Structure formats: C-alpha cells, structure tokens
Amino acid sequence: MIRTVDRDSKRAALVEVAAACFAKSGYDGTSMSDVAMAAGISKGSLYDYFADKEDLFYAVFEWFEQQLAQVIAIQTAPEGPIIQQIERSVEAVASSLVQNIALYPVYLEVWAAAARTGTRARFSQAMQALYAGYRQELATRLRAGQEAGEIKLEADTDSLAAALVGAIEGLMLQYWFDQSIDVQQSVRTFLRVLFDGLSTKQAPS
Amino acid sequence: MIRTVDRDSKRAALVEVAAACFAKSGYDGTSMSDVAMAAGISKGSLYDYFADKEDLFYAVFEWFEQQLAQVIAIQTAPEGPIIQQIERSVEAVASSLVQNIALYPVYLEVWAAAARTGTRARFSQAMQALYAGYRQELATRLRAGQEAGEIKLEADTDSLAAALVGAIEGLMLQYWFDQSIDVQQSVRTFLRVLFDGLSTKQAPS
Amino acid sequence: MIRTVDRDSKRAALVEVAAACFAKSGYDGTSMSDVAMAAGISKGSLYDYFADKEDLFYAVFEWFEQQLAQVIAIQTAPEGPIIQQIERSVEAVASSLVQNIALYPVYLEVWAAAARTGTRARFSQAMQALYAGYRQELATRLRAGQEAGEIKLEADTDSLAAALVGAIEGLMLQYWFDQSIDVQQSVRTFLRVLFDGLSTKQAPS
Amino acid sequence: MIRTVDRDSKRAALVEVAAACFAKSGYDGTSMSDVAMAAGISKGSLYDYFADKEDLFYAVFEWFEQQLAQVIAIQTAPEGPIIQQIERSVEAVASSLVQNIALYPVYLEVWAAAARTGTRARFSQAMQALYAGYRQELATRLRAGQEAGEIKLEADTDSLAAALVGAIEGLMLQYWFDQSIDVQQSVRTFLRVLFDGLSTKQAPS
DNA sequence: GATGAATGAGTATTCATTCAT
DNA sequence: TATGAATGAATACTCATTCAT
C-alpha cells in the first residue's frame, strides 16, 4: 500500500536524522527528544516507528552498514587481474569512508555499545558478521589470485585478509583523530608494497 | 611522605577498579556509585581523588596508555636487523593487547568519547598524540632500515607506518568481536609478506 | 487556545504553591521535590513549567512583585489634596503587606539571593528597579504637592521619597520580627508628623 | 591563661573571616571548607571553635551586632538639645552602616535565616531584641525631648521610634541595591523635615 | 495517527560532620 | 591540638517511556 511506502520512507528519513544526532553527540548524549526535534516530529511519534532508543540506534547502524555493503559490493566487478581488483575494491571502501567521515562516529558508538554488558550481543554479533563477511570476500579473491597464479601460493590468505581489513579500519581510525593523514595515499602505498611482496612477479627493482 | 605514597597508590588502585567497571559497562553505563562500591569506598571519597567522572575516566585512559607505552618502549632494544626489530616490536604490542583484551573496551569508550561533541578535545588530542607517536616510532625505524640497506629506498615510510599502526589496531578490533581470530599469526604473516615485498633481499621463492 | 490557558493557569498555580514553600523554608531549604509534592505533581513535571529552581523562584518573585504593584497602582486615583493621596497610598501598601505577611519571607529571600555572588544580577536589578519606581512615584507626587502649594518648596523630594519608601520597608521588617508592632498606626503617626512639618499650612499648635 | 586569650582571639579572627565569606556567598553558598580555607586552617579545626555551621554563622551575627551596638552607644553622650542628640545618633548609625556596606549582606542573610522554619527562633529573637532595643533607645530620647519641651507632647513616641528605625533600615536596603542613593543626605533631609514638624519651635519659614 | 504532558527512576555532585592519627 | 581523609545523606536535574486526547 501507499501507506506502507509512506511509512517506510518516513522511517528511513528518521533513521538518517538520528544518524546525524548520534554521530554528533553519541548514544547517551543524544536524547529521544533531540532526535524528534531534529526530525520535526513529536517525541511520541518516534515511538511509533521504533520500539526503543536502542532500536532506533540499531536501525541507524543497519543503515550505515548497508551503505558500506553497497560500496563493497559495487567493486565486485571481476575484471582485469585479481590484484588490481583488490586494489580497486580496497580503495573504493577507503574513499567511501573518507567521504562519509561525518558519520564515522556512529561506528565508534557501535563498537562501544557492542562492548557494553547488556547491549553487547546484538551489536557484537552484527559487527562480527560484518568483519567476517569482508574478510571472506577478500580471502576469496586472494585465493582466486593464487589460482590465477598472480599471488604466491604459500601466503596464508585468511590471515592476510584479516590484516587487510584491519589496515583499512585502523587507518580510518587514525584519520578520524588526525585528518591530516592521507588515507588514500597510505592505502595505495601499502597495497603496492604488499603486492610487490605477495606477487609472484618480480617486484620492479 | 608516607601520606603521599599512600594517596598515590590508593588513587592508582582506584583507577584500576574504575578501568574494570568502564570496560564492563561503558562510560555512561558506569555510575560513580558503581565504581565506589566496587572499590569498597564511599561515593564521596571517590571525589577526593578525582574531580569528576570525566576526570576519573581520563585517569583510566592515561593508565591504559602508559601500560601500552611501556610495552612499545621495551622493544626499542636496537639489536639485530631492523626488520627483525620491527617484527619483534609489533608482535610485542599485539601480544600485549591480546593479553589485556579484557580492558580493550576502555579503548573503544575513549574513541567514542573523543567523537562526542563536548568531550571531544581532551580525548581526541590524546589519541591523536598517541597514534602520531607510534607512527613516528615506526617510520623512524623504517628509515633506519632504508639507511641500513635493508629496506627499499622508494618506500614511503610515513604512509607505511600509518598502515602498520592501522593494521594492528584494526586486527585488535576484529579480535575483540571475534576471538577466534589469531592475531599473532595474522600479524606475523602480514609482516612477513610485507617485508618480503619491502626487503631489498630476494624473497625466498 | 484552551491548551495555553490551561498551561498558564497551571503555571500560575504552581507559582503560588512554590511561594508558600519558599516562604516557609527559604530558597535553599526548599527542594524541588518539596514543591512538586506540595503541588501534587511529579518532580519532572515541575521542570516542564520552569527551567530551573532559580527560574521557579524568580517566577515567584515576579508574582509577588506584581501583586504589590497592583496595590500601589490602585491608589493612583488623584483625588483630593496631594498629602491625603500620599497618605492613602502609603497606608494601602502597608496594609497590603501586613495582610500578606505570610509571604513576606519571600522578599527576605530575594534580598539575600540578590546579595549572593552568582545570583546577584537578576534579583538585584529587579529590586533596584522596584525601589526606583516606587521612589519616583512618590517623588512625583511630592513635587505635585509643591506645585499645588501644599508642600514646602525647599523640601528635597527625592531624598524624602527614599526615606518614605525606606520607612515602610523598615517598618515591615520590624513587624515581621515582632508582630506586636502596629504598622498602620506607626505609619499614620509618622506621616502626620512628617506632613505637619512639610505642610505649608501652620501645624495645629 | 594565655591559652585562653589565644583561643579567643583566634576565634574572633575566624569570625571575621567567616563574615566575609557569608557576605560574599550567603549562608548556603558558603561551605565550611570555604571558611577554613579562607582562614588558612583545616576543616577539622573549625569545629574546635564552633560546634556547627549555624553556630559559626550565629557568632558572625553576634559580632556584627556588637559592632553596631557600639556605634549606637557611642552617641549616647547626652549633650546639647535632645533633637540634635538624636540627629547625631541616627546619622552616626547610618554612616557606620554605609562604611561597612560590604558586610551588609550578612544582615540580609540573618533576616532570611530568621524566616526559615527550623532556624527561625534563634535569629528571629535576636533581631527582635535588637530592634526593640533600638526603638526603646529612640523612644526614650523622644520622651526626654518632650519633657524638655523640645518636642510636641502629642507625638506618639513609640510609633515614631519604630518609623525612625524603619527609615534607617529601609534606606540602607535601598542603598544596598542602588549605591547611587545618598543615604546620609536622605537621612539628614528626612530628620530635618521630621523635626520641623515635631519641634515645638516654629519651623524656619 | 500524532501529540506532548506527565512520570519517576536514575545520576553526578556537594558538603556538614566525624574521627583516627 | 590540629589535621584531612572518609562518610553518606541530600538534591538538582535529565530522559526514556507511556497514554489520554
């Protein structure tokens, strides 16, 4: 029904507003009132769309996650040498995060929430799944690279995938605290070095 | 004299108790009462040692930071090839973090706190300084490696240092969400691959 | 419409309840809980109507002031000889204060609050304005009396107005501490004596 | 013993320090710590000299009262016409209050304290006695003036005394809120006018 | 469906007072 | 005698949540 459509799109709009609020003031620093006011609706109405404050926050997280997933997915286009595919993919993710840096704090809040007894489970599992998925995605490609003879066979693809995911996450974190860091450049340098080491081809002397 | 010693050591003890509390329930989820009770003192006494809840939290953070700094510093021992020095250092940091994983949430809380408007400055600056220091430490060694002829001259040491710091941080984060990950193994694999690429020596076929 | 009316009248009712509380126990001796309980509402609701404890107190003061202003204003009726106008006016104010003596402590609290560093400005200014207004009112009448030939020309009307306002205030204060004092009688005697001196007519020997 | 002398003078010194504190921040706004710190002693020591915070405050009040009593007493010198005696006395009191205006808030605090249920009795009685004494002092002189033929016989001396005391108190209050008022001038004008009316002598045309 | 008034539990913080040293 | 660490009761204020209109 149109009703449903309206409802869903309004909910989606609310999520975006809430995301901005949470990003600015954190989970505990944001009141339901704040969100309602920012969205121009009444406090009571907010509860028509979300059961809970935590529910609202979780919705924000899901939305955030989806956006990221889209970026990652887009680069799946399997063209050219695997190494270049990975490079393109990693750079795309990094660039997307840099562009949306304003919402990055939502992430930090999710991590913190995931660590808190009581809230732990829900967010913790989601993050775990998120990272596991991304690691798998990369590991699969690395293995494909091995099969294609582009990447050394003895490389432990799972470990490397984890390290790669970590490097991106860790660079973003540093970038958040110090925006003078050039994430893209760092990522590129890093991948080049890595692949010069990984690659079966002789590194250019 | 003794007074001072007593006071300081009591304060230190309180910091450790508070660290455990914050790690378990987060900043906002931990009340001053909780900490006081956990420490077996009265709420009022807590305020004799810390001006503020934030002050207490910051003390916890400083303590956490110092512990890490010690671990990093210990490995400064400049023996053997630079590459091995770096390997030892990075592995030591990773291993220390893994061992103290129970307190890791404090870190997550600091990040989140640093992102919140209002609290930002203090924690943000501290984190920025922390990362900048660690990056510099690594970059310096990488450059020493270049001078020693162990590491390729064309490598951008600053970018690499950032990526390395990021990789460790990012791996820890994944480990926090999924303790089935083998951080040490991942770090080791990662460094090996990296240096096989970085190293001027021919990677072992 | 009705909403607004309701809200305003409820606020007004709360002010009266709070006035009684403050009068009984003073500003610091009255908790927001006390007021809420006395009004039969919850603490939280109190904050829907007043931003602050100080805000509530200020509202009480304003209400108190207005009541007084009304009494003073009523007597403006410019009939008969000026001296009698002033007598009527002063006696009306005194009588009104005596009748509302139960709320007089609110005044004492305002004075004290005005003297406290930090709260000073708001209350201090209000009191200053209140007295200045009343002095001016009296001075104007005294001058009118001079023009009408009822009052000696050489009298310093401003000084006298201040003294008159002071006398009323000071008598009330004494009355508060010792209700055996007959304020009305004292005021009347005082004015008679004063005007027998002020008046251009020969005092009855 | 010297001990005792020391003790008393130290106590007296503490009272003066406390007076300044109370005058600045009010009764509730002043903590025992504040006073102790301002006096350069420890909180605990304060309790060696005063049983209570209220006790300390009462001591301050007593000290304040004594100072005033001295000023009033000094002028008792029964020389010259009674009217001039009264003028001198009243002006002396006013001038003394103006000079010590910085401590005036202590007075305001006492009044407020006297109005609060719980503290009432002690301060209320003291204030009542203070005013009663001063009224009596003035009334006695006025009556002496009547006997001496200086003052009209039909004047109600008690009422006039109350009004006079009130006028001084009330002028001080206005002065506190608005120091542009010239208390001395106002008092002088006021007394002149009053006695021109009171005096049996023909007022100077 | 939307509102916003009402709630009341929860929290940081202060401070008079005590007492062991 | 003087200290200052320790206490715990008290209080202003916030906010998620509910529900009558």
JSON list of C-alpha atoms in Angstrom, two decimals, chain B residues 7-175:
[
{"chain": "B", "resi": 7, "resn": "ARG", "atom": "CA", "xyz": [47.41, 8.67, 48.46]},
{"chain": "B", "resi": 8, "resn": "ASP", "atom": "CA", "xyz": [49.02, 7.97, 45.14]},
{"chain": "B", "resi": 9, "resn": "SER", "atom": "CA", "xyz": [48.87, 4.24, 45.43]},
{"chain": "B", "resi": 10, "resn": "LYS", "atom": "CA", "xyz": [45.26, 4.41, 46.53]},
{"chain": "B", "resi": 11, "resn": "ARG", "atom": "CA", "xyz": [44.49, 6.57, 43.58]},
{"chain": "B", "resi": 12, "resn": "ALA", "atom": "CA", "xyz": [46.22, 4.09, 41.33]},
{"chain": "B", "resi": 13, "resn": "ALA", "atom": "CA", "xyz": [44.22, 1.26, 42.83]},
{"chain": "B", "resi": 14, "resn": "LEU", "atom": "CA", "xyz": [41.02, 3.19, 42.25]},
{"chain": "B", "resi": 15, "resn": "VAL", "atom": "CA", "xyz": [41.98, 3.72, 38.65]},
{"chain": "B", "resi": 16, "resn": "GLU", "atom": "CA", "xyz": [42.32, 0.01, 38.13]},
{"chain": "B", "resi": 17, "resn": "VAL", "atom": "CA", "xyz": [38.98, -0.68, 39.70]},
{"chain": "B", "resi": 18, "resn": "ALA", "atom": "CA", "xyz": [37.38, 2.01, 37.59]},
{"chain": "B", "resi": 19, "resn": "ALA", "atom": "CA", "xyz": [39.02, 0.61, 34.47]},
{"chain": "B", "resi": 20, "resn": "ALA", "atom": "CA", "xyz": [37.33, -2.72, 35.06]},
{"chain": "B", "resi": 21, "resn": "CYS", "atom": "CA", "xyz": [33.99, -1.00, 35.58]},
{"chain": "B", "resi": 22, "resn": "PHE", "atom": "CA", "xyz": [34.24, 1.12, 32.48]},
{"chain": "B", "resi": 23, "resn": "ALA", "atom": "CA", "xyz": [35.39, -1.85, 30.47]},
{"chain": "B", "resi": 24, "resn": "LYS", "atom": "CA", "xyz": [32.38, -3.81, 31.55]},
{"chain": "B", "resi": 25, "resn": "SER", "atom": "CA", "xyz": [29.61, -1.28, 31.23]},
{"chain": "B", "resi": 26, "resn": "GLY", "atom": "CA", "xyz": [30.99, 1.64, 29.30]},
{"chain": "B", "resi": 27, "resn": "TYR", "atom": "CA", "xyz": [31.30, 5.24, 30.35]},
{"chain": "B", "resi": 28, "resn": "ASP", "atom": "CA", "xyz": [27.65, 6.12, 30.66]},
{"chain": "B", "resi": 29, "resn": "GLY", "atom": "CA", "xyz": [26.73, 2.70, 31.88]},
{"chain": "B", "resi": 30, "resn": "THR", "atom": "CA", "xyz": [29.05, 3.04, 34.84]},
{"chain": "B", "resi": 31, "resn": "SER", "atom": "CA", "xyz": [27.94, 5.20, 37.71]},
{"chain": "B", "resi": 32, "resn": "MET", "atom": "CA", "xyz": [30.24, 6.75, 40.24]},
{"chain": "B", "resi": 33, "resn": "SER", "atom": "CA", "xyz": [28.38, 4.64, 42.75]},
{"chain": "B", "resi": 34, "resn": "ASP", "atom": "CA", "xyz": [29.32, 1.51, 40.87]},
{"chain": "B", "resi": 35, "resn": "VAL", "atom": "CA", "xyz": [32.98, 2.41, 40.97]},
{"chain": "B", "resi": 36, "resn": "ALA", "atom": "CA", "xyz": [32.88, 3.41, 44.62]},
{"chain": "B", "resi": 37, "resn": "MET", "atom": "CA", "xyz": [31.13, 0.23, 45.56]},
{"chain": "B", "resi": 38, "resn": "ALA", "atom": "CA", "xyz": [33.49, -1.89, 43.52]},
{"chain": "B", "resi": 39, "resn": "ALA", "atom": "CA", "xyz": [36.38, -0.18, 45.26]},
{"chain": "B", "resi": 40, "resn": "GLY", "atom": "CA", "xyz": [34.80, -0.58, 48.65]},
{"chain": "B", "resi": 41, "resn": "ILE", "atom": "CA", "xyz": [34.81, 3.10, 49.42]},
{"chain": "B", "resi": 42, "resn": "SER", "atom": "CA", "xyz": [32.12, 5.74, 49.61]},
{"chain": "B", "resi": 43, "resn": "LYS", "atom": "CA", "xyz": [30.97, 7.84, 46.73]},
{"chain": "B", "resi": 44, "resn": "GLY", "atom": "CA", "xyz": [32.22, 10.93, 48.47]},
{"chain": "B", "resi": 45, "resn": "SER", "atom": "CA", "xyz": [35.72, 9.57, 48.81]},
{"chain": "B", "resi": 46, "resn": "LEU", "atom": "CA", "xyz": [35.92, 8.94, 45.12]},
{"chain": "B", "resi": 47, "resn": "TYR", "atom": "CA", "xyz": [35.59, 12.66, 44.67]},
{"chain": "B", "resi": 48, "resn": "ASP", "atom": "CA", "xyz": [38.56, 13.20, 46.95]},
{"chain": "B", "resi": 49, "resn": "TYR", "atom": "CA", "xyz": [40.69, 11.54, 44.33]},
{"chain": "B", "resi": 50, "resn": "PHE", "atom": "CA", "xyz": [39.03, 12.61, 41.13]},
{"chain": "B", "resi": 51, "resn": "ALA", "atom": "CA", "xyz": [37.38, 15.90, 40.46]},
{"chain": "B", "resi": 52, "resn": "ASP", "atom": "CA", "xyz": [34.91, 14.46, 38.09]},
{"chain": "B", "resi": 53, "resn": "LYS", "atom": "CA", "xyz": [33.60, 11.40, 36.41]},
{"chain": "B", "resi": 54, "resn": "GLU", "atom": "CA", "xyz": [35.38, 12.50, 33.31]},
{"chain": "B", "resi": 55, "resn": "ASP", "atom": "CA", "xyz": [38.49, 13.05, 35.31]},
{"chain": "B", "resi": 56, "resn": "LEU", "atom": "CA", "xyz": [38.32, 9.53, 36.58]},
{"chain": "B", "resi": 57, "resn": "PHE", "atom": "CA", "xyz": [37.80, 8.21, 33.11]},
{"chain": "B", "resi": 58, "resn": "TYR", "atom": "CA", "xyz": [40.69, 10.20, 31.81]},
{"chain": "B", "resi": 59, "resn": "ALA", "atom": "CA", "xyz": [42.90, 8.80, 34.55]},
{"chain": "B", "resi": 60, "resn": "VAL", "atom": "CA", "xyz": [41.88, 5.32, 33.46]},
{"chain": "B", "resi": 61, "resn": "PHE", "atom": "CA", "xyz": [42.78, 6.19, 29.92]},
{"chain": "B", "resi": 62, "resn": "GLU", "atom": "CA", "xyz": [46.15, 7.58, 30.91]},
{"chain": "B", "resi": 63, "resn": "TRP", "atom": "CA", "xyz": [46.92, 4.47, 32.87]},
{"chain": "B", "resi": 64, "resn": "PHE", "atom": "CA", "xyz": [45.92, 2.32, 29.94]},
{"chain": "B", "resi": 65, "resn": "GLU", "atom": "CA", "xyz": [48.05, 4.38, 27.63]},
{"chain": "B", "resi": 66, "resn": "GLN", "atom": "CA", "xyz": [51.08, 4.18, 29.86]},
{"chain": "B", "resi": 67, "resn": "GLN", "atom": "CA", "xyz": [50.92, 0.44, 30.01]},
{"chain": "B", "resi": 68, "resn": "LEU", "atom": "CA", "xyz": [50.89, 0.33, 26.26]},
{"chain": "B", "resi": 69, "resn": "ALA", "atom": "CA", "xyz": [53.71, 2.83, 26.02]},
{"chain": "B", "resi": 70, "resn": "GLN", "atom": "CA", "xyz": [55.82, 0.65, 28.25]},
{"chain": "B", "resi": 71, "resn": "VAL", "atom": "CA", "xyz": [55.32, -2.35, 26.06]},
{"chain": "B", "resi": 72, "resn": "ILE", "atom": "CA", "xyz": [56.22, -0.38, 22.99]},
{"chain": "B", "resi": 73, "resn": "ALA", "atom": "CA", "xyz": [59.24, 1.18, 24.66]},
{"chain": "B", "resi": 74, "resn": "ILE", "atom": "CA", "xyz": [60.65, -2.10, 25.89]},
{"chain": "B", "resi": 75, "resn": "GLN", "atom": "CA", "xyz": [61.16, -3.30, 22.36]},
{"chain": "B", "resi": 76, "resn": "THR", "atom": "CA", "xyz": [63.27, -0.35, 21.43]},
{"chain": "B", "resi": 77, "resn": "ALA", "atom": "CA", "xyz": [66.33, -2.55, 22.03]},
{"chain": "B", "resi": 78, "resn": "PRO", "atom": "CA", "xyz": [68.12, -1.92, 18.76]},
{"chain": "B", "resi": 79, "resn": "GLU", "atom": "CA", "xyz": [69.68, -5.27, 18.16]},
{"chain": "B", "resi": 80, "resn": "GLY", "atom": "CA", "xyz": [69.87, -7.32, 15.03]},
{"chain": "B", "resi": 81, "resn": "PRO", "atom": "CA", "xyz": [68.50, -6.36, 11.62]},
{"chain": "B", "resi": 82, "resn": "ILE", "atom": "CA", "xyz": [65.99, -3.55, 11.62]},
{"chain": "B", "resi": 83, "resn": "ILE", "atom": "CA", "xyz": [63.32, -5.68, 10.04]},
{"chain": "B", "resi": 84, "resn": "GLN", "atom": "CA", "xyz": [63.51, -8.09, 12.89]},
{"chain": "B", "resi": 85, "resn": "GLN", "atom": "CA", "xyz": [63.40, -5.25, 15.38]},
{"chain": "B", "resi": 86, "resn": "ILE", "atom": "CA", "xyz": [60.19, -4.04, 13.87]},
{"chain": "B", "resi": 87, "resn": "GLU", "atom": "CA", "xyz": [58.76, -7.52, 13.82]},
{"chain": "B", "resi": 88, "resn": "ARG", "atom": "CA", "xyz": [59.58, -8.00, 17.46]},
{"chain": "B", "resi": 89, "resn": "SER", "atom": "CA", "xyz": [58.12, -4.65, 18.38]},
{"chain": "B", "resi": 90, "resn": "VAL", "atom": "CA", "xyz": [54.88, -5.09, 16.51]},
{"chain": "B", "resi": 91, "resn": "GLU", "atom": "CA", "xyz": [54.40, -8.59, 17.81]},
{"chain": "B", "resi": 92, "resn": "ALA", "atom": "CA", "xyz": [55.03, -7.43, 21.34]},
{"chain": "B", "resi": 93, "resn": "VAL", "atom": "CA", "xyz": [52.38, -4.77, 21.08]},
{"chain": "B", "resi": 94, "resn": "ALA", "atom": "CA", "xyz": [49.90, -7.18, 19.59]},
{"chain": "B", "resi": 95, "resn": "SER", "atom": "CA", "xyz": [50.62, -9.78, 22.20]},
{"chain": "B", "resi": 96, "resn": "SER", "atom": "CA", "xyz": [50.26, -7.25, 24.99]},
{"chain": "B", "resi": 97, "resn": "LEU", "atom": "CA", "xyz": [46.91, -6.11, 23.67]},
{"chain": "B", "resi": 98, "resn": "VAL", "atom": "CA", "xyz": [45.68, -9.65, 23.31]},
{"chain": "B", "resi": 99, "resn": "GLN", "atom": "CA", "xyz": [46.67, -10.41, 26.86]},
{"chain": "B", "resi": 100, "resn": "ASN", "atom": "CA", "xyz": [44.85, -7.36, 28.17]},
{"chain": "B", "resi": 101, "resn": "ILE", "atom": "CA", "xyz": [41.86, -7.81, 25.94]},
{"chain": "B", "resi": 102, "resn": "ALA", "atom": "CA", "xyz": [39.53, -7.52, 28.92]},
{"chain": "B", "resi": 103, "resn": "LEU", "atom": "CA", "xyz": [40.38, -3.86, 29.17]},
{"chain": "B", "resi": 104, "resn": "TYR", "atom": "CA", "xyz": [40.17, -3.24, 25.48]},
{"chain": "B", "resi": 105, "resn": "PRO", "atom": "CA", "xyz": [36.66, -1.81, 25.74]},
{"chain": "B", "resi": 106, "resn": "VAL", "atom": "CA", "xyz": [38.16, 1.12, 27.60]},
{"chain": "B", "resi": 107, "resn": "TYR", "atom": "CA", "xyz": [39.79, 1.99, 24.34]},
{"chain": "B", "resi": 108, "resn": "LEU", "atom": "CA", "xyz": [36.53, 1.75, 22.47]},
{"chain": "B", "resi": 109, "resn": "GLU", "atom": "CA", "xyz": [34.97, 4.03, 25.01]},
{"chain": "B", "resi": 110, "resn": "VAL", "atom": "CA", "xyz": [37.75, 6.54, 24.61]},
{"chain": "B", "resi": 111, "resn": "TRP", "atom": "CA", "xyz": [37.25, 6.60, 20.89]},
{"chain": "B", "resi": 112, "resn": "ALA", "atom": "CA", "xyz": [33.55, 7.11, 21.26]},
{"chain": "B", "resi": 113, "resn": "ALA", "atom": "CA", "xyz": [34.06, 9.77, 23.90]},
{"chain": "B", "resi": 114, "resn": "ALA", "atom": "CA", "xyz": [36.52, 11.53, 21.65]},
{"chain": "B", "resi": 115, "resn": "ALA", "atom": "CA", "xyz": [33.88, 11.71, 18.96]},
{"chain": "B", "resi": 116, "resn": "ARG", "atom": "CA", "xyz": [31.23, 13.26, 21.14]},
{"chain": "B", "resi": 117, "resn": "THR", "atom": "CA", "xyz": [30.85, 16.99, 20.87]},
{"chain": "B", "resi": 118, "resn": "GLY", "atom": "CA", "xyz": [31.70, 18.44, 24.21]},
{"chain": "B", "resi": 119, "resn": "THR", "atom": "CA", "xyz": [34.11, 15.83, 25.43]},
{"chain": "B", "resi": 120, "resn": "ARG", "atom": "CA", "xyz": [35.95, 15.74, 22.21]},
{"chain": "B", "resi": 121, "resn": "ALA", "atom": "CA", "xyz": [39.04, 17.87, 22.76]},
{"chain": "B", "resi": 122, "resn": "ARG", "atom": "CA", "xyz": [40.76, 16.14, 25.64]},
{"chain": "B", "resi": 123, "resn": "PHE", "atom": "CA", "xyz": [40.48, 12.59, 24.45]},
{"chain": "B", "resi": 124, "resn": "SER", "atom": "CA", "xyz": [40.78, 13.41, 20.82]},
{"chain": "B", "resi": 125, "resn": "GLN", "atom": "CA", "xyz": [44.08, 15.13, 21.35]},
{"chain": "B", "resi": 126, "resn": "ALA", "atom": "CA", "xyz": [45.40, 12.34, 23.47]},
{"chain": "B", "resi": 127, "resn": "MET", "atom": "CA", "xyz": [44.55, 9.75, 20.86]},
{"chain": "B", "resi": 128, "resn": "GLN", "atom": "CA", "xyz": [45.97, 11.85, 18.11]},
{"chain": "B", "resi": 129, "resn": "ALA", "atom": "CA", "xyz": [49.23, 12.22, 20.03]},
{"chain": "B", "resi": 130, "resn": "LEU", "atom": "CA", "xyz": [49.29, 8.52, 20.79]},
{"chain": "B", "resi": 131, "resn": "TYR", "atom": "CA", "xyz": [48.95, 7.47, 17.19]},
{"chain": "B", "resi": 132, "resn": "ALA", "atom": "CA", "xyz": [51.28, 10.17, 15.93]},
{"chain": "B", "resi": 133, "resn": "GLY", "atom": "CA", "xyz": [53.93, 8.97, 18.35]},
{"chain": "B", "resi": 134, "resn": "TYR", "atom": "CA", "xyz": [53.58, 5.38, 17.35]},
{"chain": "B", "resi": 135, "resn": "ARG", "atom": "CA", "xyz": [53.65, 6.24, 13.67]},
{"chain": "B", "resi": 136, "resn": "GLN", "atom": "CA", "xyz": [56.79, 8.26, 14.13]},
{"chain": "B", "resi": 137, "resn": "GLU", "atom": "CA", "xyz": [58.43, 5.49, 16.05]},
{"chain": "B", "resi": 138, "resn": "LEU", "atom": "CA", "xyz": [57.78, 3.07, 13.24]},
{"chain": "B", "resi": 139, "resn": "ALA", "atom": "CA", "xyz": [58.66, 5.50, 10.48]},
{"chain": "B", "resi": 140, "resn": "THR", "atom": "CA", "xyz": [61.98, 6.23, 12.11]},
{"chain": "B", "resi": 141, "resn": "ARG", "atom": "CA", "xyz": [62.84, 2.57, 12.19]},
{"chain": "B", "resi": 142, "resn": "LEU", "atom": "CA", "xyz": [61.74, 2.07, 8.64]},
{"chain": "B", "resi": 143, "resn": "ARG", "atom": "CA", "xyz": [64.00, 4.89, 7.58]},
{"chain": "B", "resi": 144, "resn": "ALA", "atom": "CA", "xyz": [66.83, 3.40, 9.59]},
{"chain": "B", "resi": 145, "resn": "GLY", "atom": "CA", "xyz": [66.16, 0.22, 7.67]},
{"chain": "B", "resi": 146, "resn": "GLN", "atom": "CA", "xyz": [66.47, 2.12, 4.44]},
{"chain": "B", "resi": 147, "resn": "GLU", "atom": "CA", "xyz": [69.76, 3.64, 5.52]},
{"chain": "B", "resi": 148, "resn": "ALA", "atom": "CA", "xyz": [70.98, 0.24, 6.54]},
{"chain": "B", "resi": 149, "resn": "GLY", "atom": "CA", "xyz": [70.09, -1.02, 3.12]},
{"chain": "B", "resi": 150, "resn": "GLU", "atom": "CA", "xyz": [67.57, -3.46, 4.49]},
{"chain": "B", "resi": 151, "resn": "ILE", "atom": "CA", "xyz": [64.51, -1.75, 3.11]},
{"chain": "B", "resi": 152, "resn": "LYS", "atom": "CA", "xyz": [63.77, -0.46, -0.36]},
{"chain": "B", "resi": 153, "resn": "LEU", "atom": "CA", "xyz": [64.53, 3.22, -0.73]},
{"chain": "B", "resi": 154, "resn": "GLU", "atom": "CA", "xyz": [61.43, 4.07, -2.71]},
{"chain": "B", "resi": 155, "resn": "ALA", "atom": "CA", "xyz": [59.02, 3.02, 0.04]},
{"chain": "B", "resi": 156, "resn": "ASP", "atom": "CA", "xyz": [57.03, 5.93, 1.55]},
{"chain": "B", "resi": 157, "resn": "THR", "atom": "CA", "xyz": [57.88, 5.33, 5.18]},
{"chain": "B", "resi": 158, "resn": "ASP", "atom": "CA", "xyz": [55.22, 7.63, 6.64]},
{"chain": "B", "resi": 159, "resn": "SER", "atom": "CA", "xyz": [52.39, 6.01, 4.75]},
{"chain": "B", "resi": 160, "resn": "LEU", "atom": "CA", "xyz": [53.67, 2.60, 5.61]},
{"chain": "B", "resi": 161, "resn": "ALA", "atom": "CA", "xyz": [53.98, 3.43, 9.27]},
{"chain": "B", "resi": 162, "resn": "ALA", "atom": "CA", "xyz": [50.37, 4.63, 9.30]},
{"chain": "B", "resi": 163, "resn": "ALA", "atom": "CA", "xyz": [49.24, 1.45, 7.57]},
{"chain": "B", "resi": 164, "resn": "LEU", "atom": "CA", "xyz": [51.17, -0.69, 10.03]},
{"chain": "B", "resi": 165, "resn": "VAL", "atom": "CA", "xyz": [49.73, 1.05, 13.06]},
{"chain": "B", "resi": 166, "resn": "GLY", "atom": "CA", "xyz": [46.34, 0.77, 11.44]},
{"chain": "B", "resi": 167, "resn": "ALA", "atom": "CA", "xyz": [46.73, -2.91, 10.76]},
{"chain": "B", "resi": 168, "resn": "ILE", "atom": "CA", "xyz": [47.47, -3.65, 14.39]},
{"chain": "B", "resi": 169, "resn": "GLU", "atom": "CA", "xyz": [44.62, -1.51, 15.65]},
{"chain": "B", "resi": 170, "resn": "GLY", "atom": "CA", "xyz": [42.27, -2.96, 13.09]},
{"chain": "B", "resi": 171, "resn": "LEU", "atom": "CA", "xyz": [43.24, -6.51, 13.86]},
{"chain": "B", "resi": 172, "resn": "MET", "atom": "CA", "xyz": [42.66, -5.92, 17.54]},
{"chain": "B", "resi": 173, "resn": "LEU", "atom": "CA", "xyz": [39.24, -4.59, 16.77]},
{"chain": "B", "resi": 174, "resn": "GLN", "atom": "CA", "xyz": [38.33, -7.68, 14.80]},
{"chain": "B", "resi": 175, "resn": "TYR", "atom": "CA", "xyz": [39.77, -9.82, 17.54]}
]
